[in-house]
Short mmCIF file of C-alpha atoms in Angstrom, two decimals:
data_model
loop_
_atom_site.label_atom_id
_atom_site.label_comp_id
_atom_site.label_asym_id
_atom_site.label_seq_id
_atom_site.Cartn_x
_atom_site.Cartn_y
_atom_site.Cartn_z
CA MET W 797 116.08 118.28 88.34
CA LEU W 798 113.18 120.48 87.24
CA ASP W 799 113.24 118.68 83.89
CA ASN W 800 111.49 115.87 85.79
CA PHE W 801 108.51 118.12 86.54
CA SER W 802 105.50 118.73 84.31
CA VAL W 803 102.66 121.17 84.83
CA ILE W 804 99.31 119.57 83.97
CA CYS W 805 96.35 121.90 83.33
CA LEU W 806 93.14 119.91 83.51
CA ARG W 807 90.32 121.28 81.33
CA PRO W 808 91.61 124.90 81.41
CA GLN W 809 88.98 127.47 80.47
CA GLY W 810 90.84 130.77 80.07
CA SER W 811 93.57 131.44 77.53
CA ALA W 812 94.84 134.34 79.66
CA ASN W 813 95.38 131.94 82.53
CA LEU W 814 97.34 129.59 80.26
CA GLY W 815 99.63 132.45 79.29
CA ALA W 816 100.12 133.52 82.92
CA ILE W 817 100.89 129.95 83.96
CA ALA W 818 103.43 129.60 81.13
CA ARG W 819 105.12 132.83 82.21
CA ALA W 820 105.32 131.69 85.84
CA MET W 821 106.71 128.34 84.70
CA LYS W 822 109.55 130.06 82.84
CA ASN W 823 110.16 132.39 85.82
CA PHE W 824 110.92 129.37 87.99
CA GLY W 825 112.66 127.04 85.55
CA LEU W 826 109.79 124.78 84.46
CA GLY W 827 109.29 123.97 80.80
CA ARG W 828 106.89 121.06 80.37
CA LEU W 829 103.21 121.95 80.02
CA ILE W 830 100.45 119.38 79.42
CA LEU W 831 96.94 120.51 78.51
CA VAL W 832 94.26 117.92 79.26
CA SER W 833 91.04 118.43 77.26
CA PRO W 834 91.48 122.23 77.11
CA ARG W 835 88.37 124.38 76.71
CA CYS W 836 90.33 127.31 75.32
CA GLU W 837 92.94 127.93 72.65
CA ILE W 838 96.49 129.24 72.79
CA ASP W 839 95.51 132.52 71.19
CA GLY W 840 96.82 136.08 71.12
CA GLU W 841 95.64 136.75 74.66
CA ALA W 842 97.52 133.69 75.93
CA ARG W 843 100.69 134.85 74.19
CA ARG W 844 100.35 138.40 75.53
CA MET W 845 100.06 137.06 79.07
CA ALA W 846 102.95 134.66 78.49
CA CYS W 847 105.18 137.57 77.44
CA HIS W 848 108.60 135.98 76.81
CA ALA W 849 107.38 132.45 77.62
CA GLY W 850 105.75 131.78 74.27
CA ASP W 851 108.12 128.85 73.77
CA VAL W 852 106.51 127.09 76.76
CA LEU W 853 103.13 127.39 75.03
CA ASP W 854 104.61 126.23 71.72
CA ARG W 855 105.95 123.05 73.32
CA ALA W 856 102.72 122.29 75.23
CA THR W 857 101.34 118.78 74.80
CA ARG W 858 97.60 118.25 74.32
CA VAL W 859 95.83 115.07 75.41
CA GLU W 860 92.16 114.14 75.72
CA ASN W 861 92.19 112.68 79.22
CA LEU W 862 94.43 112.39 82.24
CA GLU W 863 94.77 108.61 81.88
CA GLU W 864 96.84 109.11 78.72
CA VAL W 865 99.73 110.60 80.72
CA LEU W 866 99.24 108.98 84.12
CA ASP W 867 101.85 106.29 83.58
CA ARG W 868 104.58 108.90 82.99
CA PHE W 869 104.60 110.01 86.61
CA GLN W 870 105.74 108.51 89.88
CA GLY W 871 103.67 111.08 91.77
CA LEU W 872 101.17 113.89 91.30
CA ALA W 873 100.68 117.02 93.40
CA GLY W 874 97.17 118.44 93.12
CA THR W 875 95.87 121.80 94.28
CA THR W 876 92.58 122.36 96.10
CA GLY W 877 90.77 125.26 97.70
CA LYS W 878 88.96 122.98 100.13
CA PRO W 879 89.99 123.57 103.75
CA VAL W 880 89.81 119.89 104.63
CA VAL W 881 89.74 116.84 102.36
CA SER W 882 89.10 114.26 105.05
CA ALA W 883 88.74 111.30 102.69
CA HIS W 884 92.16 112.02 101.17
CA GLY W 885 94.03 113.19 104.23
CA GLU W 886 94.82 116.68 105.46
CA PRO W 887 96.00 119.05 102.69
CA LEU W 888 99.61 120.19 102.87
CA SER W 889 101.06 123.67 102.61
CA PRO W 890 102.85 124.41 99.32
CA SER W 891 106.25 124.31 101.04
CA ALA W 892 105.62 120.92 102.69
CA ALA W 893 104.21 119.38 99.53
CA MET W 894 106.99 120.68 97.29
CA ALA W 895 109.66 119.42 99.68
CA GLY W 896 108.32 115.91 99.16
CA ALA W 897 107.86 116.47 95.44
CA VAL W 898 111.45 117.67 95.00
CA ASP W 899 112.75 114.62 96.84
CA LEU W 900 110.86 112.33 94.46
CA GLY W 901 111.65 114.54 91.46
CA ARG W 902 115.35 113.75 91.81
CA ARG W 903 114.55 110.11 91.07
CA GLY W 904 111.45 110.17 88.87
CA GLN W 905 108.79 112.17 87.09
CA VAL W 906 106.37 114.40 89.02
CA GLY W 907 103.24 116.14 87.75
CA LEU W 908 101.83 119.37 89.19
CA LEU W 909 98.09 119.03 88.60
CA LEU W 910 95.98 122.20 88.27
CA GLY W 911 92.20 121.89 88.06
CA PRO W 912 89.72 123.85 85.95
CA GLU W 913 89.00 127.42 87.00
CA ASP W 914 85.31 126.96 87.80
CA HIS W 915 85.43 124.19 90.41
CA GLY W 916 88.99 122.85 90.70
CA LEU W 917 89.91 119.18 90.98
CA SER W 918 87.18 116.68 91.81
CA ASN W 919 87.52 114.16 94.63
CA GLU W 920 88.15 111.45 92.04
CA GLU W 921 91.01 113.48 90.59
CA LEU W 922 92.41 114.39 94.00
CA LYS W 923 92.60 110.74 95.00
CA LEU W 924 95.18 110.21 92.24
CA CYS W 925 97.51 112.70 93.94
CA ARG W 926 100.31 111.78 96.31
CA TRP W 927 100.34 115.34 97.66
CA ILE W 928 97.23 117.52 98.04
CA VAL W 929 98.14 121.18 98.33
CA ARG W 930 96.09 124.00 99.80
CA ILE W 931 97.38 127.56 99.88
CA PRO W 932 96.35 129.31 103.12
CA THR W 933 94.42 132.52 102.39
CA SER W 934 92.27 135.02 104.23
CA PRO W 935 88.86 133.56 105.18
CA GLY W 936 87.29 136.80 103.98
CA TYR W 937 88.13 135.96 100.36
CA PRO W 938 89.82 132.54 100.12
CA SER W 939 89.51 131.93 96.36
CA LEU W 940 92.70 132.22 94.31
CA ASN W 941 93.00 132.60 90.56
CA ILE W 942 94.51 129.42 89.11
CA ALA W 943 97.54 131.24 87.67
CA GLN W 944 98.21 132.91 91.03
CA ALA W 945 97.99 129.58 92.82
CA ALA W 946 100.32 128.02 90.25
CA THR W 947 102.87 130.82 90.74
CA ILE W 948 102.97 130.21 94.50
CA LEU W 949 103.43 126.50 93.91
CA PHE W 950 106.26 127.06 91.40
CA TYR W 951 107.97 129.50 93.77
CA GLU W 952 107.96 126.98 96.62
CA LEU W 953 109.25 124.29 94.28
CA HIS W 954 112.05 126.62 93.21
CA LEU W 955 113.03 127.24 96.85
CA CYS W 956 112.92 123.55 97.70
CA GLN W 957 115.68 122.70 95.25
CA GLY W 958 118.05 123.47 98.13
CA VAL W 959 116.66 120.54 100.17
CA PRO W 960 119.41 117.92 100.73
CA VAL W 961 119.27 114.97 98.37
CA ALA W 962 117.87 111.85 100.00
CA ASP W 963 119.55 108.49 99.52
CA GLY W 964 118.96 107.35 95.96
CA LEU W 965 116.98 104.25 95.07
CA LYS W 966 118.25 101.72 92.56
CA VAL W 967 114.71 100.45 91.91
CA PRO W 968 112.46 102.97 90.07
CA ARG W 969 109.44 104.36 91.86
CA ALA W 970 106.10 102.86 90.88
CA THR W 971 104.22 104.98 88.36
CA ALA W 972 100.81 106.44 89.14
CA ALA W 973 99.25 104.05 86.61
CA GLU W 974 100.86 101.01 88.30
CA VAL W 975 99.61 102.17 91.67
CA GLU W 976 96.07 102.58 90.25
CA GLN W 977 96.20 99.01 88.93
CA TYR W 978 97.09 97.81 92.42
CA TYR W 979 94.22 99.78 93.98
CA ALA W 980 91.75 98.26 91.51
CA GLN W 981 93.05 94.78 92.33
CA LEU W 982 92.92 95.43 96.09
CA ARG W 983 89.42 96.94 95.88
CA GLU W 984 88.10 93.85 94.09
CA LEU W 985 89.60 91.55 96.71
CA LEU W 986 88.30 93.55 99.69
CA LEU W 987 84.82 93.74 98.18
CA GLY W 988 84.91 89.99 97.59
CA ILE W 989 85.64 89.19 101.25
CA GLY W 990 83.14 91.74 102.55
CA PHE W 991 85.74 94.06 104.10
CA LEU W 992 84.52 97.01 102.02
CA HIS W 993 80.90 98.07 102.19
CA GLN W 994 79.21 97.64 98.82
CA ASP W 995 77.35 100.96 99.17
CA ASN W 996 80.46 103.05 99.95
CA PRO W 997 83.71 101.15 99.27
CA GLU W 998 85.69 104.34 98.62
CA ARG W 999 85.51 105.48 102.26
CA ILE W 1000 88.07 102.86 103.34
CA MET W 1001 89.88 102.86 100.01
CA TYR W 1002 90.72 106.55 100.45
CA VAL W 1003 92.39 105.73 103.78
CA LEU W 1004 94.38 102.92 102.18
CA ARG W 1005 95.42 105.26 99.37
CA ARG W 1006 96.84 107.80 101.81
CA LEU W 1007 98.67 105.03 103.69
CA LEU W 1008 100.37 103.74 100.54
CA ALA W 1009 101.13 107.28 99.34
CA ARG W 1010 103.11 107.92 102.53
CA ALA W 1011 105.08 104.71 101.95
CA GLU W 1012 106.09 105.76 98.38
CA PRO W 1013 106.63 102.17 97.15
CA ASP W 1014 109.07 101.41 94.38
CA GLN W 1015 108.21 99.06 91.51
CA ARG W 1016 109.56 95.96 93.26
CA GLU W 1017 107.63 96.70 96.46
CA LEU W 1018 104.44 97.26 94.50
CA ARG W 1019 104.93 93.97 92.62
CA ILE W 1020 105.15 92.22 95.99
CA LEU W 1021 101.93 93.88 97.18
CA ARG W 1022 100.15 92.92 93.97
CA GLY W 1023 101.47 89.37 94.29
CA ILE W 1024 100.01 89.13 97.80
CA VAL W 1025 96.61 90.25 96.54
CA ARG W 1026 96.73 87.80 93.62
CA GLN W 1027 97.65 84.92 95.93
CA LEU W 1028 94.88 85.79 98.38
CA SER W 1029 92.37 85.97 95.53
CA TRP W 1030 93.52 82.57 94.29
CA ALA W 1031 93.27 81.06 97.79
CA LEU W 1032 89.74 82.40 98.21
CA ARG W 1033 88.63 80.92 94.89
CA HIS W 1034 89.95 77.54 96.00
CA ALA W 1035 88.83 77.83 99.63
CA PRO W 1036 86.09 75.13 99.55
CA GLU W 1037 88.49 72.67 97.95
CA ASN W 1038 91.21 73.49 100.47
CA GLN W 1039 88.84 73.23 103.43
CA SER W 1040 87.57 69.87 102.24
CA SER W 1041 91.11 68.59 101.87
CA HIS W 1042 91.95 69.88 105.34
CA ARG W 1043 88.94 68.12 106.90
CA ASP W 1044 89.86 64.84 105.19
CA THR W 1045 93.35 65.06 106.62
CA GLU W 1046 91.98 65.71 110.09
CA THR W 1047 89.67 62.64 109.99
CA GLN W 1048 92.55 60.39 108.97
CA ARG W 1049 94.56 61.25 112.06
CA PRO W 1050 94.55 58.53 114.77
#
């Protein structure tokens, strides 16, 4: 099942951290590492920290941006040090998030998204995540090194493999890219009818994102949702014509 999980390091800055993450991955049975626009190299320091997990570094995939790999995954779990991410919903503990991730990982691909060391994942990046994870720490010194945070996440994922298998789905889960296409379509419609405020449309869109994330739609369900939005958009474009036709019908009644 862990073959369905990938660790995604977004703009990593320290080669030592890459090595430590690779080592923790191998400790807990993970093998797929994706480096998105890395700011460091897999050098001698990375390999020293990786110890016997050099093969994980050797197999690492490099891409320029997150969008290149987004369509591979049915869900992303992103880490944050923020105590509350109100626009995206309340962050989950590692154990709660990984329980959901393991359930999905038995049916599709899941990405564990780790942000850059200096400031972590941005709000725009967090909104792509189905699960937002925060590791509880002492308020006196809450900041965790990215490799330490990753190790805790991998450990909880390893434990959660004992969670009972949920009923399987014959229809594949929607990919993250397909879900983003739906959100773009929905956003355009809601702006067009004035439901979203032009100055801050994301405030409501974040709420809708969390709602759909909890539903975990499959590809057929998402096609239905997109079809509804397309039909509504079409009806709005033809609204004057339809209203005129309706008024003519009304005047012809005895």
